[in-house]
Amino acid sequence: MGKHPSFQLLLLSLLTTEVCQGEDMTATMMSLVEVTSPPPLMKSRRSILAAQFECYLRILHDPPHTDSGPYCNRTWDGWLCWDDTSPGVTVQQCPAYFTDFDPSEIVTKVCNSDGQWFHHPDSNRLWTNYTLCTAYTRKKVEVALTSYYLAVVGHTLSVVSLLISIFIFSYFKCLSCQRISLHKNMFMSFLLNSVLMIIWFSKVILKEKEDAYYLDSEAAPWHVSEIGCKLLSSLIHYTSCSNYFWMLCEGIYLHTLIIVAVFVGEQQLGWYYLLGWGFPIIPAVIHAVARLLFHDDKCWIVNSTLLYIVHGPIQVALVVNLFFLLNIVRVLVTKLKVTHKSESSVYMKAVRATLILVPLMGAHFILVPMQPKDRLPLAIYEFVMNICTNFQGLLVAIIFCFGNGEVQSALRRKSIQYRAQWRRRLVTTDSHCTYHTQSSITETSRVIISLDNTPPNSEDDKTRTTTHSVNGQSNGKHCSNGDQAPLETSDI
């Protein structure tokens, strides 16, 4: 949803359009009356005709050129309108008629010293240089596609990792505490944001490509769900804001737990729920109302200054959170120097995760004003921004769950327990197989002894004793001293 030329190109159809380098007015007019062209070209012709009409009005009504000396007359070159121009090179931005034209590039037209527009030496026709309009389009489209796939992959990985993390925190009861409850709520906000972003990319961004095939925007299929599209945009802003306010809740909780001594016991989490889930509704609703009133473009895709309604509170939350965390670190470092208590070290580990996450999550807000203009630095900039914005859920899961020592210990204990249970099942299965084998041998022996008229009592007692002994050894649930195996009784 950022205002990047490459990302905006992705929103349009990637069909290539042949670019006419000459000013052949006859060919231009013939293309305008062509009725069998696909819908994207119909839309382009409509835009060209509107621009041509406005140009002719300017030619008729603008005041005449008053400077002395030769000059080139105002003209319409088939795509752009040119005013009266003194000798030299004049430039304009590339038009947005075609999907492979980059509006950020420039068009040049040369006025000769004799007051005549430049003629191309091959065709001997008036010529405007549109070559830059498509020179870097393919590269920018490749960057846009890379950004798109990075976003989809990043949010998909975030969804998977966050679901696993929430399951781990919910499954292991030994991890249940107020801090983990805050973790789970923060994970849920990131999970919702990633799910909504995947829907946005699949249902909105790709639908924009289809819209280019229709002459009128009302004819596009997405027009039917335009309200849903704007609602989805508002929900994304809400969940994005909620992410950062749940991070702020983490910082406030740690600050209250460590710095404010009066709250030694359990804290009331209701205020945290109100801040994390409730407060972000306010900027999201204000932004939606402002967009409806002042910048109601289709699906609210185009970036605008109104986004500061959402980004402003986010930046405030980041600054406040950073202040809390730095103050916590200052206090803990002081305690460690004075007391050398292990308790301070434990708190330091808890703070470290949040302290690492805050700069990572706020990096893209710091980098926004630093967007470079050159192509290679811009590509690197967009790659870094994609990592910072689209892999946030994955980073949160790694820092707060997979990298958490308590979680790793709980998983390790559960793994040992499962392996012990599996080995015990294998031993039990082998014992049962041995028992049935011995039983078959005993029955066979009985038949042979009976046929030989041998007294069965003594042998039968022996075989029964043997069988009972084998069966007794098959029970692996108890140790040799009669106590239950310790791994079986462990409750993770």
XYZ file of C-alpha atoms in Angstrom:
492
model
C 0.000 0.000 0.000
C 3.040 2.240 -0.186
C 3.510 4.915 -2.786
C 6.245 3.302 -4.848
C 6.310 3.481 -8.664
C 7.221 -0.175 -8.991
C 4.422 -1.223 -6.679
C 1.911 0.911 -8.569
C 3.032 -0.726 -11.802
C 2.141 -4.068 -10.266
C -1.406 -2.876 -9.770
C -1.809 -2.494 -13.516
C -1.887 -5.087 -16.254
C 1.545 -6.297 -17.282
C 0.596 -6.524 -20.941
C 3.138 -4.966 -23.258
C 2.084 -2.207 -25.612
C 3.956 -1.258 -28.742
C 5.340 2.265 -28.342
C 5.292 4.505 -31.356
C 8.481 6.566 -31.505
C 7.359 8.848 -34.340
C 4.669 11.447 -34.675
C 2.610 9.844 -37.382
C -0.705 11.634 -36.911
C -2.494 9.496 -39.467
C -1.480 6.283 -37.715
C -2.442 7.787 -34.373
C -5.934 8.722 -35.530
C -6.399 5.325 -37.165
C -5.530 3.626 -33.881
C -8.029 5.824 -32.082
C -10.951 4.704 -34.224
C -9.987 1.011 -34.097
C -12.963 -0.792 -32.548
C -11.646 -4.316 -32.303
C -8.828 -3.649 -29.810
C -8.908 -5.194 -26.343
C -10.409 -3.185 -23.456
C -7.072 -1.853 -22.080
C -6.361 -0.110 -25.399
C -9.926 1.221 -25.482
C -9.262 2.816 -22.118
C -5.980 4.249 -23.425
C -7.682 5.693 -26.503
C -10.290 7.317 -24.342
C -7.575 9.010 -22.257
C -5.686 10.103 -25.383
C -8.819 11.603 -26.940
C -9.561 13.536 -23.749
C -5.976 14.864 -23.625
C -6.133 15.783 -27.323
C -9.352 17.738 -26.814
C -7.855 19.671 -23.882
C -4.723 20.383 -25.940
C -6.724 21.846 -28.829
C -8.570 24.082 -26.383
C -5.230 25.303 -25.011
C -3.917 25.931 -28.525
C -6.988 28.026 -29.311
C -7.336 29.980 -26.067
C -3.834 30.415 -24.616
C -2.276 33.865 -25.232
C 0.209 34.102 -28.104
C 3.967 33.865 -27.652
C 5.415 37.320 -26.885
C 9.182 36.701 -26.628
C 11.338 37.961 -29.466
C 13.279 35.570 -31.630
C 12.378 32.256 -33.236
C 10.250 29.724 -31.390
C 8.434 26.484 -32.128
C 4.656 26.636 -32.316
C 2.396 24.892 -29.825
C 1.395 21.472 -31.057
C -0.175 18.117 -30.276
C 2.206 15.261 -31.083
C -0.353 12.478 -30.801
C 0.231 11.749 -27.109
C 1.271 15.012 -25.414
C 0.574 18.714 -25.787
C 3.525 21.094 -26.242
C 3.390 24.854 -25.684
C 5.220 27.523 -27.648
C 8.888 26.771 -26.989
C 12.139 28.664 -27.452
C 15.014 26.793 -29.180
C 16.421 24.000 -27.040
C 15.193 20.846 -25.335
C 11.892 20.783 -23.471
C 10.708 17.927 -21.260
C 7.490 16.504 -19.825
C 6.579 13.494 -17.702
C 5.675 10.315 -19.557
C 1.917 9.895 -20.006
C 0.070 7.115 -18.208
C -1.887 5.915 -21.230
C -0.184 2.539 -21.505
C 0.629 -0.076 -18.920
C 4.298 -0.267 -19.905
C 4.805 3.506 -19.692
C 6.522 4.674 -16.516
C 5.051 8.080 -15.515
C 8.129 8.819 -13.405
C 10.327 9.022 -16.522
C 10.528 11.973 -18.933
C 9.746 12.720 -22.583
C 11.998 15.111 -24.518
C 11.267 17.235 -27.585
C 13.808 19.390 -29.410
C 13.106 22.830 -30.852
C 15.694 23.747 -33.497
C 17.352 27.139 -33.662
C 15.307 28.052 -36.736
C 12.022 27.718 -34.833
C 11.116 24.286 -36.237
C 10.444 21.154 -34.256
C 13.017 18.408 -34.720
C 12.366 15.925 -37.554
C 13.589 12.347 -37.325
C 16.290 11.786 -39.993
C 14.930 8.368 -41.030
C 11.238 9.179 -41.406
C 11.587 12.948 -41.913
C 8.612 13.411 -39.602
C 8.174 15.416 -36.419
C 9.582 13.306 -33.612
C 9.302 13.235 -29.831
C 11.607 11.027 -27.795
C 9.489 8.604 -25.743
C 12.227 5.969 -25.390
C 12.796 6.554 -21.663
C 9.135 5.809 -20.932
C 9.734 2.096 -21.482
C 13.512 1.820 -21.029
C 13.350 0.603 -17.419
C 9.780 -0.661 -17.254
C 10.743 -4.332 -17.383
C 13.242 -3.929 -14.556
C 10.699 -2.089 -12.434
C 8.087 -4.747 -13.117
C 10.591 -7.409 -12.028
C 11.207 -5.489 -8.805
C 7.451 -5.144 -8.311
C 6.889 -8.863 -8.842
C 9.720 -9.666 -6.437
C 8.117 -7.381 -3.859
C 4.763 -9.082 -4.415
C 6.111 -12.605 -3.959
C 8.185 -11.544 -0.949
C 5.055 -10.115 0.644
C 3.006 -13.268 0.036
C 5.791 -15.577 1.258
C 6.514 -13.386 4.281
C 2.917 -13.223 5.450
C 2.383 -16.943 4.791
C 5.424 -17.850 6.900
C 4.189 -15.432 9.548
C 0.777 -17.122 9.680
C 2.307 -20.604 10.021
C 4.871 -19.608 12.665
C 2.340 -17.604 14.690
C -0.167 -20.471 14.698
C 2.547 -22.837 15.955
C 3.587 -20.318 18.619
C 0.032 -19.794 19.876
C -0.442 -23.580 20.036
C 2.771 -24.000 22.048
C 1.813 -21.290 24.532
C -1.684 -22.763 24.922
C -0.600 -26.419 25.156
C 2.115 -26.158 27.789
C 0.410 -25.215 31.049
C 3.777 -24.603 32.700
C 4.163 -21.570 30.426
C 0.871 -20.051 31.555
C 1.373 -16.614 33.128
C 0.422 -12.984 32.530
C 3.440 -12.297 30.330
C 2.569 -15.255 28.082
C -1.042 -14.010 27.907
C 0.276 -10.721 26.545
C 2.444 -12.653 24.088
C -0.552 -14.615 22.819
C -2.619 -11.465 22.277
C 0.232 -9.803 20.423
C 0.669 -12.935 18.292
C -3.047 -12.909 17.517
C -2.887 -9.299 16.291
C 0.033 -10.141 13.990
C -1.783 -13.266 12.814
C -4.913 -11.303 11.889
C -2.827 -8.693 10.089
C -0.994 -11.322 8.017
C -4.231 -13.113 7.095
C -5.820 -9.829 6.006
C -2.729 -8.914 3.992
C -2.831 -12.256 2.154
C -6.501 -11.605 1.321
C -5.575 -8.083 0.206
C -2.881 -9.300 -2.180
C -5.026 -12.089 -3.621
C -8.360 -10.264 -3.880
C -7.418 -6.610 -4.396
C -3.962 -6.303 -5.943
C -4.598 -9.033 -8.509
C -8.087 -7.655 -9.194
C -6.520 -4.322 -10.140
C -4.919 -6.132 -13.049
C -8.348 -7.186 -14.276
C -9.724 -3.655 -13.942
C -7.378 -2.470 -16.693
C -9.392 -4.517 -19.204
C -12.534 -2.459 -18.706
C -13.354 0.859 -20.301
C -15.273 2.084 -17.253
C -14.306 1.339 -13.692
C -17.983 0.575 -12.997
C -17.750 -2.392 -15.366
C -14.975 -4.043 -13.385
C -15.961 -7.034 -11.290
C -14.458 -5.580 -8.118
C -16.792 -2.571 -8.302
C -19.534 -4.756 -6.826
C -17.440 -5.274 -3.670
C -15.910 -1.808 -3.423
C -17.349 -1.319 0.061
C -15.827 -4.621 1.149
C -12.524 -3.559 -0.392
C -12.449 -0.350 1.660
C -13.535 -2.234 4.766
C -10.639 -4.641 4.250
C -8.253 -1.688 3.961
C -9.558 -0.262 7.249
C -9.191 -3.626 8.999
C -5.578 -3.837 7.811
C -4.877 -0.386 9.260
C -6.556 -1.436 12.515
C -4.571 -4.664 12.918
C -1.332 -2.925 11.936
C -1.908 -0.293 14.616
C -2.876 -3.033 17.074
C 0.470 -4.778 16.484
C 2.441 -1.818 17.756
C 0.144 -1.112 20.680
C 0.451 -4.702 21.865
C 4.213 -4.198 21.704
C 3.658 -1.111 23.845
C 1.651 -3.277 26.264
C 4.654 -5.600 26.539
C 6.890 -2.651 27.403
C 4.429 -1.186 29.918
C 4.000 -4.570 31.610
C 7.743 -5.079 32.027
C 8.216 -1.486 33.194
C 5.453 -1.866 35.774
C 6.757 -5.251 36.912
C 10.368 -4.162 37.321
C 10.315 -0.426 38.084
C 7.051 0.210 39.926
C 7.461 -1.682 43.190
C 3.837 -1.249 44.291
C 2.684 -3.718 41.632
C 4.600 -6.716 42.894
C 1.642 -9.085 42.541
C -0.367 -9.854 39.446
C -1.459 -6.919 37.329
C -4.931 -6.266 35.936
C -4.731 -7.235 32.260
C -8.029 -5.546 31.360
C -6.255 -2.230 30.781
C -3.798 -3.937 28.463
C -6.642 -5.483 26.444
C -8.237 -2.042 26.165
C -4.995 -0.473 24.947
C -4.036 -3.296 22.571
C -7.427 -4.066 21.013
C -9.529 -1.002 21.808
C -7.425 2.089 21.186
C -6.387 1.212 17.570
C -10.066 1.423 16.592
C -9.920 5.214 17.008
C -7.219 6.051 14.392
C -8.576 3.380 12.027
C -12.093 4.855 12.107
C -10.838 8.453 11.826
C -8.703 7.479 8.824
C -11.650 5.740 7.137
C -13.910 8.774 7.609
C -11.189 11.132 6.343
C -10.624 9.004 3.237
C -14.351 8.960 2.508
C -14.548 12.737 2.792
C -11.289 13.928 1.246
C -9.579 11.167 -0.753
C -12.120 8.524 -1.695
C -10.181 6.718 -4.415
C -10.921 3.135 -5.415
C -10.084 0.684 -2.608
C -7.952 3.367 -0.912
C -4.880 1.887 -2.577
C -3.106 5.133 -3.424
C -0.995 6.413 -0.568
C -1.832 9.829 0.857
C -0.913 12.111 3.725
C -4.050 10.895 5.525
C -2.122 7.739 6.442
C -0.412 9.789 9.150
C -3.676 9.464 11.078
C -2.705 5.797 11.559
C 1.077 6.093 11.387
C 1.226 8.964 13.898
C -0.050 6.925 16.882
C 2.170 4.026 15.806
C 5.274 6.210 15.888
C 4.265 7.623 19.280
C 3.835 4.067 20.604
C 7.295 3.124 19.321
C 8.944 6.144 20.960
C 7.174 5.590 24.307
C 7.995 1.880 24.230
C 11.646 2.598 23.510
C 11.748 5.009 26.470
C 10.264 2.370 28.797
C 12.677 -0.313 27.652
C 15.758 1.902 27.928
C 14.713 2.890 31.444
C 14.273 -0.789 32.352
C 17.725 -1.618 31.000
C 19.227 1.262 32.995
C 17.672 0.011 36.236
C 18.625 -3.628 35.625
C 22.222 -2.778 34.749
C 22.463 -0.727 37.950
C 21.074 -3.624 40.026
C 23.460 -6.089 38.413
C 26.467 -3.915 39.257
C 25.385 -3.499 42.881
C 23.809 -6.826 43.863
C 24.899 -9.331 41.204
C 21.552 -11.094 41.727
C 20.405 -13.695 39.237
C 16.887 -12.224 39.376
C 18.085 -9.154 37.501
C 19.648 -11.391 34.859
C 16.312 -13.157 34.366
C 14.535 -9.837 33.921
C 17.232 -8.712 31.515
C 16.534 -11.728 29.315
C 12.822 -10.890 29.312
C 13.523 -7.289 28.318
C 16.070 -8.199 25.651
C 13.474 -9.752 23.331
C 11.267 -6.658 23.361
C 14.275 -4.347 23.099
C 15.430 -6.164 19.954
C 11.953 -6.157 18.429
C 11.212 -2.435 18.769
C 13.957 -1.229 16.360
C 13.142 -4.049 13.936
C 9.454 -3.165 13.895
C 10.077 0.561 13.667
C 12.813 0.391 11.037
C 10.533 0.952 8.058
C 9.049 4.086 9.658
C 12.587 5.435 10.054
C 13.499 4.493 6.472
C 10.434 6.054 4.790
C 11.953 9.574 4.480
C 15.233 8.048 3.232
C 13.866 6.609 -0.016
C 16.632 6.931 -2.641
C 16.087 8.087 -6.204
C 18.633 5.971 -8.081
C 17.418 2.641 -9.414
C 19.814 0.224 -7.698
C 19.610 1.860 -4.242
C 15.833 2.052 -4.699
C 15.651 -1.692 -5.413
C 17.736 -2.434 -2.296
C 15.595 -0.027 -0.273
C 12.378 -1.727 -1.365
C 13.823 -5.162 -0.583
C 14.741 -4.067 2.967
C 11.327 -2.450 3.422
C 9.645 -5.661 2.290
C 11.600 -7.696 4.827
C 10.772 -5.234 7.618
C 7.050 -5.056 6.850
C 6.098 -8.505 5.551
C 8.126 -10.793 7.829
C 7.140 -9.110 11.090
C 5.000 -12.016 12.294
C 7.820 -14.481 11.662
C 10.297 -12.265 13.547
C 7.897 -11.960 16.486
C 7.431 -15.748 16.643
C 11.188 -16.368 16.522
C 12.092 -13.768 19.146
C 9.289 -14.391 21.659
C 8.577 -18.111 21.180
C 11.115 -20.200 19.277
C 14.049 -18.333 20.828
C 12.522 -18.389 24.325
C 14.532 -20.549 26.751
C 11.401 -21.579 28.690
C 9.720 -22.759 25.504
C 12.816 -24.655 24.418
C 13.046 -26.387 27.814
C 9.362 -27.351 27.729
C 9.692 -28.750 24.214
C 12.836 -30.644 25.205
C 11.124 -32.234 28.214
C 8.087 -33.185 26.168
C 10.323 -34.684 23.487
C 12.140 -36.810 26.091
C 8.811 -37.925 27.526
C 7.457 -38.936 24.119
C 10.630 -40.866 23.294
C 10.417 -42.723 26.620
C 6.767 -43.585 26.039
C 7.551 -44.781 22.531
C 10.365 -47.033 23.770
C 8.056 -48.390 26.475
C 5.420 -49.235 23.872
C 8.030 -51.075 21.791
C 9.161 -53.092 24.831
C 5.556 -53.953 25.705
C 4.855 -55.046 22.135
C 7.950 -57.273 22.078
C 6.973 -58.832 25.425
C 3.489 -59.641 24.162
C 4.980 -61.271 21.075
C 7.329 -63.342 23.320
C 4.409 -64.366 25.531
C 2.335 -65.615 22.600
C 5.345 -67.494 21.220
C 5.996 -69.210 24.578
C 2.298 -70.045 24.900
C 2.340 -71.756 21.506
C 5.421 -73.790 22.493
C 3.789 -74.796 25.783
C 0.596 -75.964 24.120
C 2.617 -77.986 21.618
C 4.578 -79.579 24.458
C 1.359 -80.495 26.225
C 0.076 -82.322 23.166
C 3.334 -84.276 22.783
C 3.465 -85.194 26.460
C -0.165 -86.268 26.406
C 0.474 -88.523 23.437
C 3.430 -90.120 25.250
C 1.222 -90.803 28.308
C 3.585 -88.851 30.500
C 2.093 -87.363 33.725
C 1.396 -83.723 32.830
C 1.194 -82.204 36.292
C 4.856 -81.544 37.009
C 5.698 -80.398 33.501
C 2.558 -78.331 33.304
C 3.458 -76.564 36.531
C 6.920 -75.862 35.211
C 5.647 -74.480 31.919
C 3.048 -72.379 33.696
C 5.748 -71.025 35.955
C 7.885 -70.254 32.915
C 4.971 -68.646 31.131
C 4.075 -66.540 34.139
C 7.678 -65.461 34.430
C 7.837 -64.404 30.808
C 4.571 -62.555 31.080
C 5.761 -60.821 34.202
C 8.911 -59.588 32.464
C 6.819 -58.159 29.619
C 5.280 -55.443 31.758
C 7.490 -52.419 31.258
C 5.365 -49.969 33.238
C 7.157 -50.608 36.489
C 10.787 -50.502 37.421
C 12.564 -53.406 39.154
C 11.862 -51.982 42.595
C 8.137 -51.706 41.942
C 8.124 -47.881 41.536
C 6.652 -46.197 38.495
C 9.046 -44.855 35.901
C 9.800 -41.196 36.653
C 9.390 -40.015 33.053
C 5.879 -41.401 32.968
C 4.749 -39.290 35.905
C 6.246 -36.031 34.657
C 3.555 -33.473 33.850
C 4.742 -30.844 31.375
